[in-house]
PDB file of C-alpha atoms in Angstrom:
ATOM      1  CA  MET A   1       0.000   0.000   0.000  1.00 41.00           C
ATOM      2  CA  GLN A   2       1.633   3.220  -1.197  1.00 47.00           C
ATOM      3  CA  MET A   3       0.733   6.063   1.152  1.00 55.00           C
ATOM      4  CA  ASN A   4       4.058   7.868   1.161  1.00 55.00           C
ATOM      5  CA  ASP A   5       3.564  10.485  -1.589  1.00 58.00           C
ATOM      6  CA  ASN A   6       2.042  12.864   0.939  1.00 76.00           C
ATOM      7  CA  TYR A   7       4.462  12.259   3.786  1.00 95.00           C
ATOM      8  CA  THR A   8       6.276  15.562   4.071  1.00 96.00           C
ATOM      9  CA  SER A   9       6.916  15.702   7.833  1.00 98.00           C
ATOM     10  CA  LEU A  10       7.753  13.425  10.761  1.00 98.00           C
ATOM     11  CA  VAL A  11       7.695  13.930  14.531  1.00 98.00           C
ATOM     12  CA  ALA A  12       9.217  11.245  16.775  1.00 98.00           C
ATOM     13  CA  VAL A  13       8.008  10.927  20.372  1.00 98.00           C
ATOM     14  CA  GLY A  14       9.523   8.723  23.055  1.00 97.00           C
ATOM     15  CA  ASP A  15      12.520   7.809  25.185  1.00 96.00           C
ATOM     16  CA  SER A  16      16.091   6.588  24.644  1.00 94.00           C
ATOM     17  CA  PHE A  17      15.026   4.100  21.978  1.00 95.00           C
ATOM     18  CA  THR A  18      13.790   6.945  19.773  1.00 97.00           C
ATOM     19  CA  GLU A  19      16.594   9.300  20.817  1.00 96.00           C
ATOM     20  CA  GLY A  20      18.964   6.799  19.242  1.00 94.00           C
ATOM     21  CA  MET A  21      21.049   5.300  22.026  1.00 91.00           C
ATOM     22  CA  SER A  22      23.443   3.438  21.475  1.00 81.00           C
ATOM     23  CA  ASP A  23      23.957   4.383  17.823  1.00 93.00           C
ATOM     24  CA  ARG A  24      26.873   6.621  18.741  1.00 89.00           C
ATOM     25  CA  LEU A  25      28.520   8.886  16.172  1.00 91.00           C
ATOM     26  CA  PRO A  26      32.197   9.964  16.169  1.00 89.00           C
ATOM     27  CA  ASP A  27      31.317  13.289  17.833  1.00 88.00           C
ATOM     28  CA  GLY A  28      29.663  11.460  20.745  1.00 84.00           C
ATOM     29  CA  SER A  29      26.082  12.239  19.732  1.00 89.00           C
ATOM     30  CA  TYR A  30      23.463   9.619  18.900  1.00 92.00           C
ATOM     31  CA  ARG A  31      21.819   9.015  15.543  1.00 94.00           C
ATOM     32  CA  GLY A  32      19.302   6.162  15.756  1.00 96.00           C
ATOM     33  CA  TRP A  33      16.461   4.771  13.702  1.00 98.00           C
ATOM     34  CA  ALA A  34      14.334   7.952  13.703  1.00 98.00           C
ATOM     35  CA  ASP A  35      17.158  10.050  12.234  1.00 97.00           C
ATOM     36  CA  LEU A  36      17.865   7.358   9.656  1.00 97.00           C
ATOM     37  CA  LEU A  37      14.191   7.191   8.736  1.00 97.00           C
ATOM     38  CA  ALA A  38      13.954  10.977   8.451  1.00 97.00           C
ATOM     39  CA  ALA A  39      16.940  11.072   6.097  1.00 96.00           C
ATOM     40  CA  ARG A  40      15.327   8.545   3.791  1.00 95.00           C
ATOM     41  CA  MET A  41      11.927  10.219   3.865  1.00 96.00           C
ATOM     42  CA  ALA A  42      13.588  13.568   3.154  1.00 95.00           C
ATOM     43  CA  ALA A  43      15.323  12.108   0.100  1.00 93.00           C
ATOM     44  CA  ALA A  44      11.902  11.035  -1.206  1.00 92.00           C
ATOM     45  CA  SER A  45      10.128  14.314  -0.425  1.00 93.00           C
ATOM     46  CA  PRO A  46      11.769  17.721  -1.057  1.00 90.00           C
ATOM     47  CA  GLY A  47      11.184  20.183   1.774  1.00 93.00           C
ATOM     48  CA  PHE A  48      10.659  17.367   4.282  1.00 97.00           C
ATOM     49  CA  ARG A  49      10.511  18.503   7.922  1.00 97.00           C
ATOM     50  CA  TYR A  50      11.529  16.541  11.006  1.00 98.00           C
ATOM     51  CA  ALA A  51      11.408  16.880  14.793  1.00 98.00           C
ATOM     52  CA  ASN A  52      12.537  14.404  17.432  1.00 98.00           C
ATOM     53  CA  LEU A  53      11.168  15.132  20.913  1.00 98.00           C
ATOM     54  CA  ALA A  54      12.570  11.987  22.541  1.00 98.00           C
ATOM     55  CA  VAL A  55      14.620  12.123  25.741  1.00 97.00           C
ATOM     56  CA  ARG A  56      16.339   9.157  27.343  1.00 93.00           C
ATOM     57  CA  GLY A  57      14.894   7.714  30.551  1.00 91.00           C
ATOM     58  CA  LYS A  58      11.398   9.130  30.138  1.00 95.00           C
ATOM     59  CA  LEU A  59       8.438   7.248  31.574  1.00 95.00           C
ATOM     60  CA  ILE A  60       5.110   7.236  29.759  1.00 97.00           C
ATOM     61  CA  GLY A  61       3.682   9.876  32.112  1.00 97.00           C
ATOM     62  CA  GLN A  62       6.554  12.215  31.309  1.00 96.00           C
ATOM     63  CA  ILE A  63       6.152  11.576  27.601  1.00 98.00           C
ATOM     64  CA  VAL A  64       2.470  12.480  27.846  1.00 98.00           C
ATOM     65  CA  ASP A  65       3.159  15.604  29.915  1.00 97.00           C
ATOM     66  CA  GLU A  66       6.178  16.901  27.992  1.00 97.00           C
ATOM     67  CA  GLN A  67       5.960  15.652  24.404  1.00 98.00           C
ATOM     68  CA  VAL A  68       2.459  14.699  23.303  1.00 98.00           C
ATOM     69  CA  ASP A  69       0.847  18.140  23.132  1.00 98.00           C
ATOM     70  CA  VAL A  70       3.969  19.573  21.484  1.00 98.00           C
ATOM     71  CA  ALA A  71       3.882  16.876  18.805  1.00 98.00           C
ATOM     72  CA  ALA A  72       0.131  17.255  18.247  1.00 98.00           C
ATOM     73  CA  ALA A  73       0.473  21.019  17.809  1.00 98.00           C
ATOM     74  CA  MET A  74       2.989  20.494  15.004  1.00 98.00           C
ATOM     75  CA  GLN A  75       0.332  18.672  12.928  1.00 98.00           C
ATOM     76  CA  PRO A  76       2.877  16.537  11.034  1.00 98.00           C
ATOM     77  CA  ASP A  77       2.029  13.909   8.462  1.00 97.00           C
ATOM     78  CA  VAL A  78       3.585  11.098  10.543  1.00 98.00           C
ATOM     79  CA  ILE A  79       4.037  10.750  14.301  1.00 98.00           C
ATOM     80  CA  THR A  80       5.899   7.824  15.856  1.00 98.00           C
ATOM     81  CA  LEU A  81       5.155   7.020  19.488  1.00 98.00           C
ATOM     82  CA  VAL A  82       7.200   4.534  21.495  1.00 98.00           C
ATOM     83  CA  GLY A  83       6.862   4.630  25.269  1.00 97.00           C
ATOM     84  CA  GLY A  84       5.977   2.661  28.351  1.00 95.00           C
ATOM     85  CA  LEU A  85       8.800   0.152  28.267  1.00 92.00           C
ATOM     86  CA  ASN A  86      10.814   2.045  30.870  1.00 91.00           C
ATOM     87  CA  ASP A  87       7.793   1.769  33.146  1.00 93.00           C
ATOM     88  CA  THR A  88       7.630  -2.010  32.766  1.00 91.00           C
ATOM     89  CA  LEU A  89      11.212  -2.261  34.047  1.00 85.00           C
ATOM     90  CA  ARG A  90      10.332  -0.549  37.331  1.00 85.00           C
ATOM     91  CA  PRO A  91       9.768  -2.928  40.278  1.00 81.00           C
ATOM     92  CA  LYS A  92       6.501  -1.211  41.269  1.00 86.00           C
ATOM     93  CA  CYS A  93       5.030  -0.680  37.817  1.00 91.00           C
ATOM     94  CA  ASP A  94       1.292   0.136  37.769  1.00 96.00           C
ATOM     95  CA  MET A  95       0.240  -1.385  34.453  1.00 96.00           C
ATOM     96  CA  VAL A  96      -3.288   0.000  34.715  1.00 97.00           C
ATOM     97  CA  ARG A  97      -1.842   3.516  34.886  1.00 97.00           C
ATOM     98  CA  VAL A  98       0.629   2.798  32.066  1.00 97.00           C
ATOM     99  CA  ARG A  99      -2.133   1.532  29.789  1.00 98.00           C
ATOM    100  CA  GLY A 100      -4.294   4.539  30.605  1.00 98.00           C
ATOM    101  CA  LEU A 101      -1.526   7.026  29.863  1.00 98.00           C
ATOM    102  CA  LEU A 102      -0.632   5.315  26.614  1.00 98.00           C
ATOM    103  CA  GLU A 103      -4.282   5.444  25.572  1.00 98.00           C
ATOM    104  CA  GLU A 104      -4.381   9.142  26.430  1.00 98.00           C
ATOM    105  CA  ALA A 105      -1.335   9.729  24.236  1.00 98.00           C
ATOM    106  CA  VAL A 106      -2.822   7.850  21.287  1.00 98.00           C
ATOM    107  CA  GLU A 107      -6.151   9.641  21.582  1.00 98.00           C
ATOM    108  CA  ARG A 108      -4.384  13.006  21.377  1.00 98.00           C
ATOM    109  CA  LEU A 109      -1.877  12.132  18.673  1.00 98.00           C
ATOM    110  CA  ALA A 110      -3.957  10.105  16.208  1.00 98.00           C
ATOM    111  CA  PRO A 111      -6.214  13.027  15.146  1.00 98.00           C
ATOM    112  CA  ALA A 112      -3.191  15.334  14.827  1.00 98.00           C
ATOM    113  CA  CYS A 113      -1.452  13.470  11.980  1.00 97.00           C
ATOM    114  CA  LYS A 114      -2.118  11.524   8.809  1.00 96.00           C
ATOM    115  CA  GLN A 115      -0.466   8.387  10.176  1.00 97.00           C
ATOM    116  CA  LEU A 116       0.384   7.428  13.737  1.00 98.00           C
ATOM    117  CA  VAL A 117       3.013   4.701  14.100  1.00 98.00           C
ATOM    118  CA  LEU A 118       3.204   2.563  17.251  1.00 98.00           C
ATOM    119  CA  MET A 119       5.662  -0.227  17.998  1.00 97.00           C
ATOM    120  CA  ARG A 120       5.964  -3.491  19.799  1.00 97.00           C
ATOM    121  CA  SER A 121       9.489  -2.777  21.043  1.00 92.00           C
ATOM    122  CA  PRO A 122      12.279  -5.313  20.481  1.00 91.00           C
ATOM    123  CA  GLY A 123      13.343  -7.500  23.362  1.00 82.00           C
ATOM    124  CA  ARG A 124      16.761  -8.945  24.080  1.00 74.00           C
ATOM    125  CA  SER A 125      16.843 -12.646  24.907  1.00 68.00           C
ATOM    126  CA  GLY A 126      18.022 -13.547  28.383  1.00 63.00           C
ATOM    127  CA  PRO A 127      16.928 -13.828  32.041  1.00 60.00           C
ATOM    128  CA  VAL A 128      16.131 -10.132  32.464  1.00 58.00           C
ATOM    129  CA  GLN A 129      13.835 -10.268  29.448  1.00 66.00           C
ATOM    130  CA  GLN A 130      12.079 -13.305  30.894  1.00 68.00           C
ATOM    131  CA  ARG A 131      11.432 -11.517  34.180  1.00 76.00           C
ATOM    132  CA  PHE A 132       9.663  -8.576  32.578  1.00 80.00           C
ATOM    133  CA  ARG A 133       8.112 -10.408  29.615  1.00 87.00           C
ATOM    134  CA  PRO A 134       4.548 -10.590  31.070  1.00 91.00           C
ATOM    135  CA  ARG A 135       4.390  -6.800  31.537  1.00 93.00           C
ATOM    136  CA  MET A 136       5.850  -6.144  28.111  1.00 92.00           C
ATOM    137  CA  GLU A 137       3.401  -8.456  26.410  1.00 94.00           C
ATOM    138  CA  GLU A 138       0.502  -6.885  28.319  1.00 96.00           C
ATOM    139  CA  LEU A 139       1.663  -3.517  26.997  1.00 96.00           C
ATOM    140  CA  PHE A 140       1.918  -4.829  23.442  1.00 96.00           C
ATOM    141  CA  VAL A 141      -1.601  -6.301  23.503  1.00 97.00           C
ATOM    142  CA  HIS A 142      -2.847  -2.873  24.560  1.00 97.00           C
ATOM    143  CA  ILE A 143      -0.876  -1.249  21.732  1.00 98.00           C
ATOM    144  CA  ASP A 144      -2.504  -3.575  19.194  1.00 98.00           C
ATOM    145  CA  ASP A 145      -5.931  -2.700  20.556  1.00 98.00           C
ATOM    146  CA  LEU A 146      -5.245   1.038  20.459  1.00 98.00           C
ATOM    147  CA  ALA A 147      -3.956   0.803  16.901  1.00 98.00           C
ATOM    148  CA  ALA A 148      -7.069  -1.040  15.763  1.00 98.00           C
ATOM    149  CA  ARG A 149      -9.330   1.566  17.349  1.00 98.00           C
ATOM    150  CA  HIS A 150      -7.445   4.638  16.144  1.00 98.00           C
ATOM    151  CA  GLY A 151      -6.150   3.616  12.726  1.00 97.00           C
ATOM    152  CA  ALA A 152      -2.510   3.499  13.781  1.00 98.00           C
ATOM    153  CA  THR A 153       0.166   1.304  12.242  1.00 97.00           C
ATOM    154  CA  VAL A 154       1.994  -1.154  14.511  1.00 98.00           C
ATOM    155  CA  VAL A 155       5.570  -2.167  13.717  1.00 98.00           C
ATOM    156  CA  ASP A 156       6.182  -5.553  15.336  1.00 97.00           C
ATOM    157  CA  LEU A 157       9.811  -5.494  16.404  1.00 97.00           C
ATOM    158  CA  TYR A 158       9.147  -7.777  19.361  1.00 95.00           C
ATOM    159  CA  GLY A 159       8.301 -10.644  17.019  1.00 91.00           C
ATOM    160  CA  SER A 160      11.596 -10.331  15.162  1.00 95.00           C
ATOM    161  CA  THR A 161      14.000 -13.181  15.839  1.00 93.00           C
ATOM    162  CA  VAL A 162      17.067 -11.264  14.723  1.00 95.00           C
ATOM    163  CA  LEU A 163      16.357  -8.264  16.970  1.00 95.00           C
ATOM    164  CA  SER A 164      16.319 -10.579  19.987  1.00 92.00           C
ATOM    165  CA  ASP A 165      19.825 -11.796  19.120  1.00 91.00           C
ATOM    166  CA  GLN A 166      22.227 -10.589  21.822  1.00 87.00           C
ATOM    167  CA  ARG A 167      24.632  -9.392  19.125  1.00 91.00           C
ATOM    168  CA  MET A 168      22.071  -6.732  18.178  1.00 93.00           C
ATOM    169  CA  TRP A 169      22.350  -5.119  21.615  1.00 90.00           C
ATOM    170  CA  ASP A 170      24.973  -2.745  22.929  1.00 84.00           C
ATOM    171  CA  VAL A 171      27.111  -3.488  25.989  1.00 74.00           C
ATOM    172  CA  ASP A 172      24.528  -1.760  28.211  1.00 79.00           C
ATOM    173  CA  ARG A 173      22.061  -4.540  27.227  1.00 68.00           C
ATOM    174  CA  LEU A 174      19.272  -1.960  26.986  1.00 85.00           C
ATOM    175  CA  HIS A 175      19.809  -0.351  23.591  1.00 89.00           C
ATOM    176  CA  LEU A 176      20.259  -1.589  20.052  1.00 94.00           C
ATOM    177  CA  THR A 177      23.510  -1.372  18.136  1.00 93.00           C
ATOM    178  CA  ALA A 178      23.863   0.749  14.998  1.00 94.00           C
ATOM    179  CA  ASP A 179      22.812  -2.258  12.898  1.00 96.00           C
ATOM    180  CA  GLY A 180      19.747  -2.720  15.093  1.00 96.00           C
ATOM    181  CA  HIS A 181      18.719   0.918  14.608  1.00 96.00           C
ATOM    182  CA  ARG A 182      19.249   0.575  10.859  1.00 97.00           C
ATOM    183  CA  ARG A 183      16.914  -2.408  10.782  1.00 97.00           C
ATOM    184  CA  VAL A 184      14.253  -0.574  12.805  1.00 98.00           C
ATOM    185  CA  ALA A 185      14.407   2.337  10.357  1.00 98.00           C
ATOM    186  CA  GLU A 186      13.839  -0.094   7.500  1.00 98.00           C
ATOM    187  CA  ALA A 187      10.926  -1.728   9.324  1.00 98.00           C
ATOM    188  CA  VAL A 188       9.178   1.622   9.887  1.00 98.00           C
ATOM    189  CA  TRP A 189       9.986   2.698   6.315  1.00 97.00           C
ATOM    190  CA  GLN A 190       8.209  -0.376   4.974  1.00 96.00           C
ATOM    191  CA  SER A 191       5.256   0.040   7.360  1.00 96.00           C
ATOM    192  CA  LEU A 192       4.653   3.488   5.870  1.00 96.00           C
ATOM    193  CA  GLY A 193       4.282   1.999   2.422  1.00 94.00           C
ATOM    194  CA  TYR A 194       7.699   2.710   0.951  1.00 94.00           C
ATOM    195  CA  ASP A 195       9.327   0.091  -1.255  1.00 94.00           C
ATOM    196  CA  PRO A 196      11.664  -2.201   0.706  1.00 95.00           C
ATOM    197  CA  GLU A 197      15.341  -1.400   0.400  1.00 94.00           C
ATOM    198  CA  ASP A 198      16.605  -4.202   2.609  1.00 94.00           C
ATOM    199  CA  ASP A 199      15.494  -7.293   4.527  1.00 97.00           C
ATOM    200  CA  TRP A 200      15.429  -5.938   8.061  1.00 97.00           C
ATOM    201  CA  GLN A 201      14.760  -9.408   9.462  1.00 96.00           C
ATOM    202  CA  ALA A 202      17.716 -11.099   7.767  1.00 96.00           C
ATOM    203  CA  GLN A 203      19.475 -13.359  10.251  1.00 94.00           C
ATOM    204  CA  LEU A 204      23.018 -12.725  11.433  1.00 89.00           C
ATOM    205  CA  PRO A 205      25.696 -15.192  10.325  1.00 81.00           C
ATOM    206  CA  ASP A 206      26.528 -18.034  12.659  1.00 75.00           C
ATOM    207  CA  THR A 207      29.474 -17.339  14.925  1.00 70.00           C
ATOM    208  CA  VAL A 208      31.260 -19.169  17.705  1.00 62.00           C
ATOM    209  CA  PRO A 209      29.741 -17.942  21.004  1.00 73.00           C
ATOM    210  CA  PRO A 210      32.130 -16.361  23.516  1.00 69.00           C
ATOM    211  CA  ASN A 211      33.628 -18.730  26.074  1.00 68.00           C
ATOM    212  CA  TRP A 212      32.825 -18.732  29.781  1.00 65.00           C
ATOM    213  CA  ALA A 213      35.680 -16.401  30.720  1.00 68.00           C
ATOM    214  CA  ALA A 214      34.738 -13.830  28.081  1.00 60.00           C
ATOM    215  CA  ARG A 215      31.112 -13.892  29.242  1.00 58.00           C
ATOM    216  CA  ARG A 216      32.126 -13.322  32.853  1.00 65.00           C
ATOM    217  CA  VAL A 217      34.361 -10.368  31.888  1.00 60.00           C
ATOM    218  CA  ALA A 218      31.437  -8.896  29.945  1.00 59.00           C
ATOM    219  CA  ASP A 219      29.115  -9.435  32.920  1.00 57.00           C
ATOM    220  CA  VAL A 220      31.506  -7.638  35.285  1.00 58.00           C
ATOM    221  CA  ARG A 221      31.912  -4.712  32.902  1.00 68.00           C
ATOM    222  CA  PHE A 222      28.156  -4.463  32.399  1.00 57.00           C
ATOM    223  CA  THR A 223      27.522  -4.527  36.159  1.00 57.00           C
ATOM    224  CA  ARG A 224      30.112  -1.845  36.919  1.00 63.00           C
ATOM    225  CA  GLN A 225      29.427   0.524  34.014  1.00 60.00           C
ATOM    226  CA  HIS A 226      25.676   0.162  33.537  1.00 50.00           C
ATOM    227  CA  LEU A 227      23.759  -1.913  36.108  1.00 57.00           C
ATOM    228  CA  VAL A 228      25.084  -0.244  39.277  1.00 56.00           C
ATOM    229  CA  PRO A 229      24.526   3.330  37.965  1.00 57.00           C
ATOM    230  CA  TRP A 230      21.016   2.316  36.857  1.00 58.00           C
ATOM    231  CA  ILE A 231      20.206   0.946  40.324  1.00 59.00           C
ATOM    232  CA  ILE A 232      21.573   4.080  41.998  1.00 56.00           C
ATOM    233  CA  ARG A 233      19.359   6.273  39.807  1.00 56.00           C
ATOM    234  CA  ARG A 234      16.325   4.174  40.706  1.00 57.00           C
ATOM    235  CA  LEU A 235      17.095   4.411  44.431  1.00 59.00           C
ATOM    236  CA  THR A 236      17.649   8.174  44.300  1.00 58.00           C
ATOM    237  CA  GLY A 237      14.690   8.942  42.051  1.00 61.00           C
ATOM    238  CA  ARG A 238      16.855  10.286  39.231  1.00 61.00           C
ATOM    239  CA  SER A 239      16.767   9.611  35.506  1.00 61.00           C
ATOM    240  CA  SER A 240      19.464   9.561  32.844  1.00 64.00           C
ATOM    241  CA  GLY A 241      17.431  12.182  30.987  1.00 58.00           C
ATOM    242  CA  ASP A 242      17.071  14.682  33.825  1.00 64.00           C
ATOM    243  CA  GLY A 243      17.792  18.170  32.523  1.00 74.00           C
ATOM    244  CA  LEU A 244      18.301  17.091  28.922  1.00 88.00           C
ATOM    245  CA  PRO A 245      16.399  18.881  26.141  1.00 89.00           C
ATOM    246  CA  ALA A 246      14.524  17.196  23.326  1.00 95.00           C
ATOM    247  CA  LYS A 247      16.851  15.877  20.658  1.00 94.00           C
ATOM    248  CA  ARG A 248      15.390  18.023  17.849  1.00 95.00           C
ATOM    249  CA  PRO A 249      12.636  20.172  19.379  1.00 97.00           C
ATOM    250  CA  ASP A 250      11.492  22.115  16.319  1.00 97.00           C
ATOM    251  CA  LEU A 251       9.795  20.842  13.172  1.00 97.00           C
ATOM    252  CA  LEU A 252      12.289  22.158  10.633  1.00 96.00           C
ATOM    253  CA  PRO A 253      13.435  21.207   7.127  1.00 95.00           C
ATOM    254  CA  TYR A 254      15.677  18.191   7.370  1.00 93.00           C
ATOM    255  CA  GLU A 255      19.318  18.566   6.424  1.00 83.00           C
ATOM    256  CA  ASP A 256      21.507  15.498   6.681  1.00 74.00           C
ATOM    257  CA  PRO A 257      24.576  16.592   8.668  1.00 68.00           C
ATOM    258  CA  PHE A 258      26.502  13.572   7.368  1.00 59.00           C
ATOM    259  CA  ALA A 259      25.664  13.942   3.671  1.00 58.00           C
TER     260      ALA A 259
END
């Protein structure tokens, strides 16, 4: 279904996943799937405009309070909304509240654009994933229901085998690698009706898994550099996004800084 001829603007709403962590560029900034998608949409539509309101660490309530009305006021052709997963990782997550806030966001964003895009976020295989899987799947069922009621498109990243491969995840075990972000951009691109340019679900080549010693070194590094700081932030009520502005707060003509 070709719907893309009229897509002249994109606003991305969400948290670190949409901000682009851990697709790090040489200057230390993050690119990510939304930037990659915007570049491709801009190449297909002269004068294309793009805003990215995402900020790392945001919970769904913060996304609703800080980003949703801003995005709706921009009246873009396409809005992407990915949020709620950070909530599911909290020990005392109120899923009734999360579902209600997500519904509020969809109800405000769907009428403000030509196409709202929701996602079933990718999940890394492993014990942590198993622990939070019931909450995540409850969230995704709600997303499917909201999409059906409001005419939104759902990109099913959760059902992708390759995106659950541990090699697709950065050392922090929370964010996709550059290749993962590239595949997400392709998945959203196709969901909007553009001709496929790649097989985003192509499997990675078989490799010899790391040995026990290498896995333990990786576990220690992950614990010291990422898990302990994350726990400290939870205990102190802080977020990695505290004080950070939106990535690209204004809906402006897109210019590829790396062209």
